[in-house]
Amino acid sequence: QVQLVESGGGSVQAGGSLRLSCVASRYRYRSMGWFRQAPGKEREGVAAIHVDGTLSYADSVKGRFTISKDNGKSTLYLQMNSLKPEDTAMYYCAAENGQQAPRGWVEYILGGRLCKYNYWGQGTQATVSS
């Protein structure tokens, strides 16, 4: 079974930092990313590493968040700096492996590019207080 397991969430004050991690097992993924969802709000793409290796970020996080991947550890990261209360959300790691989607697809436009994932994790909560 494919697993994407996120960690690193927590509670911080505005201006603080968190580093989210996502360990991916079983498959080699062609593209990966992070999206978030706050209560009562729609899903929002945050950052992505596309199949060609290029990166995309939501305008709201550019200059503050950095996505990266350690292939040797099969781990995706999201470094979040200068956090704001509006960054409070559940953060999900997502990935696409070119195969079928047993749970359907998560898709959205990020940086003008389509992000489409067939696997995602359970999420990790990030809470930023003012």
Short mmCIF file of C-alpha atoms in Angstrom, two decimals:
data_model
loop_
_atom_site.label_atom_id
_atom_site.label_comp_id
_atom_site.label_asym_id
_atom_site.label_seq_id
_atom_site.Cartn_x
_atom_site.Cartn_y
_atom_site.Cartn_z
CA GLN A 1 0.00 0.00 0.00
CA VAL A 2 1.25 3.40 -0.90
CA GLN A 3 1.92 5.53 2.09
CA LEU A 4 2.60 9.20 2.46
CA VAL A 5 3.19 10.06 6.08
CA GLU A 6 3.46 13.69 7.09
CA SER A 7 5.03 15.08 10.24
CA GLY A 8 6.41 18.32 11.61
CA GLY A 9 3.26 20.29 12.23
CA GLY A 10 2.67 22.15 15.46
CA SER A 11 1.77 25.44 17.05
CA VAL A 12 3.95 28.50 16.62
CA GLN A 13 3.63 32.23 16.97
CA ALA A 14 3.50 34.52 13.98
CA GLY A 15 6.93 34.98 12.51
CA GLY A 16 8.02 31.51 13.53
CA SER A 17 9.00 28.53 11.42
CA LEU A 18 7.99 24.92 10.90
CA ARG A 19 9.49 22.22 8.73
CA LEU A 20 7.07 19.65 7.43
CA SER A 21 8.27 16.25 6.26
CA CYS A 22 6.58 13.58 4.19
CA VAL A 23 8.01 10.10 3.91
CA ALA A 24 6.87 8.37 0.75
CA SER A 25 6.94 4.61 0.43
CA ARG A 26 6.40 1.92 -2.17
CA TYR A 27 6.57 3.85 -5.45
CA ARG A 28 8.76 6.26 -7.27
CA TYR A 29 6.68 9.37 -7.72
CA ARG A 30 6.83 11.57 -10.78
CA SER A 31 5.63 14.71 -9.07
CA MET A 32 4.92 15.72 -5.48
CA GLY A 33 3.52 18.67 -3.63
CA TRP A 34 1.85 20.14 -0.62
CA PHE A 35 -1.65 21.46 -0.31
CA ARG A 36 -3.53 22.78 2.70
CA GLN A 37 -7.07 23.13 3.88
CA ALA A 38 -8.40 25.27 6.69
CA PRO A 39 -11.83 24.75 8.27
CA GLY A 40 -14.53 26.23 6.09
CA LYS A 41 -12.12 27.00 3.28
CA GLU A 42 -11.35 25.37 -0.02
CA ARG A 43 -8.29 23.27 -0.66
CA GLU A 44 -5.30 25.40 -1.62
CA GLY A 45 -2.20 24.29 -3.41
CA VAL A 46 0.91 25.50 -1.59
CA ALA A 47 4.01 24.20 -3.35
CA ALA A 48 4.91 21.59 -5.93
CA ILE A 49 7.82 19.83 -7.56
CA HIS A 50 6.72 19.02 -11.08
CA VAL A 51 7.76 16.00 -13.12
CA ASP A 52 10.38 18.12 -14.92
CA GLY A 53 11.87 19.22 -11.59
CA THR A 54 10.57 22.76 -11.70
CA LEU A 55 8.94 24.28 -8.65
CA SER A 56 5.71 26.18 -8.17
CA TYR A 57 4.43 28.14 -5.21
CA ALA A 58 1.21 29.83 -4.26
CA ASP A 59 1.55 33.61 -4.37
CA SER A 60 0.62 33.73 -0.68
CA VAL A 61 3.72 31.74 0.33
CA LYS A 62 6.35 32.84 -2.18
CA GLY A 63 9.51 33.97 -0.47
CA ARG A 64 8.47 32.32 2.80
CA PHE A 65 8.05 28.63 2.00
CA THR A 66 10.51 26.29 0.31
CA ILE A 67 9.74 22.85 -1.07
CA SER A 68 12.49 20.30 -1.45
CA LYS A 69 12.99 16.58 -1.83
CA ASP A 70 15.60 14.12 -0.63
CA ASN A 71 15.41 11.22 -3.07
CA GLY A 72 17.75 9.09 -1.00
CA LYS A 73 15.39 9.30 1.95
CA SER A 74 12.21 9.32 -0.17
CA THR A 75 11.20 12.39 1.78
CA LEU A 76 9.50 15.60 0.73
CA TYR A 77 9.94 18.73 2.82
CA LEU A 78 8.21 22.04 3.22
CA GLN A 79 10.20 24.66 5.08
CA MET A 80 7.82 27.34 6.30
CA ASN A 81 9.28 30.61 7.54
CA SER A 82 7.75 33.91 8.60
CA LEU A 83 4.52 32.14 9.36
CA LYS A 84 1.29 34.10 9.53
CA PRO A 85 -2.00 33.28 11.24
CA GLU A 86 -3.57 32.80 7.81
CA ASP A 87 -1.17 29.89 7.23
CA THR A 88 -3.07 27.92 9.87
CA ALA A 89 -4.39 24.78 8.18
CA MET A 90 -4.03 21.05 7.81
CA TYR A 91 -1.16 20.43 5.44
CA TYR A 92 -1.19 17.44 3.14
CA CYS A 93 1.56 15.82 1.15
CA ALA A 94 0.49 14.57 -2.27
CA ALA A 95 2.15 12.55 -5.02
CA GLU A 96 1.56 11.11 -8.46
CA ASN A 97 3.09 7.89 -9.75
CA GLY A 98 1.62 7.56 -13.24
CA GLN A 99 -0.73 4.77 -12.23
CA GLN A 100 -4.37 4.48 -11.31
CA ALA A 101 -6.06 6.50 -8.61
CA PRO A 102 -7.82 4.21 -6.13
CA ARG A 103 -9.17 7.21 -4.18
CA GLY A 104 -9.63 9.49 -7.11
CA TRP A 105 -7.54 12.56 -7.89
CA VAL A 106 -6.65 15.77 -6.11
CA GLU A 107 -6.02 18.47 -8.66
CA TYR A 108 -5.58 22.22 -8.75
CA ILE A 109 -3.75 24.93 -10.62
CA LEU A 110 -0.59 26.22 -8.99
CA GLY A 111 1.66 28.80 -10.58
CA GLY A 112 -0.27 28.39 -13.81
CA ARG A 113 0.42 24.66 -13.96
CA LEU A 114 -1.87 21.73 -13.31
CA CYS A 115 -1.04 19.69 -10.23
CA LYS A 116 -2.75 16.31 -10.25
CA TYR A 117 -2.10 13.69 -7.61
CA ASN A 118 -3.40 10.19 -7.06
CA TYR A 119 -2.08 9.73 -3.53
CA TRP A 120 -2.08 11.94 -0.44
CA GLY A 121 -1.43 11.57 3.26
CA GLN A 122 -3.50 12.08 6.37
CA GLY A 123 -2.17 15.58 6.96
CA THR A 124 -0.32 17.42 9.69
CA GLN A 125 -1.78 20.44 11.46
CA ALA A 126 0.03 23.77 11.53
CA THR A 127 -1.37 26.45 13.81
CA VAL A 128 -0.01 29.99 13.84
CA SER A 129 -1.08 32.36 16.58
CA SER A 130 -0.87 36.13 16.42
#
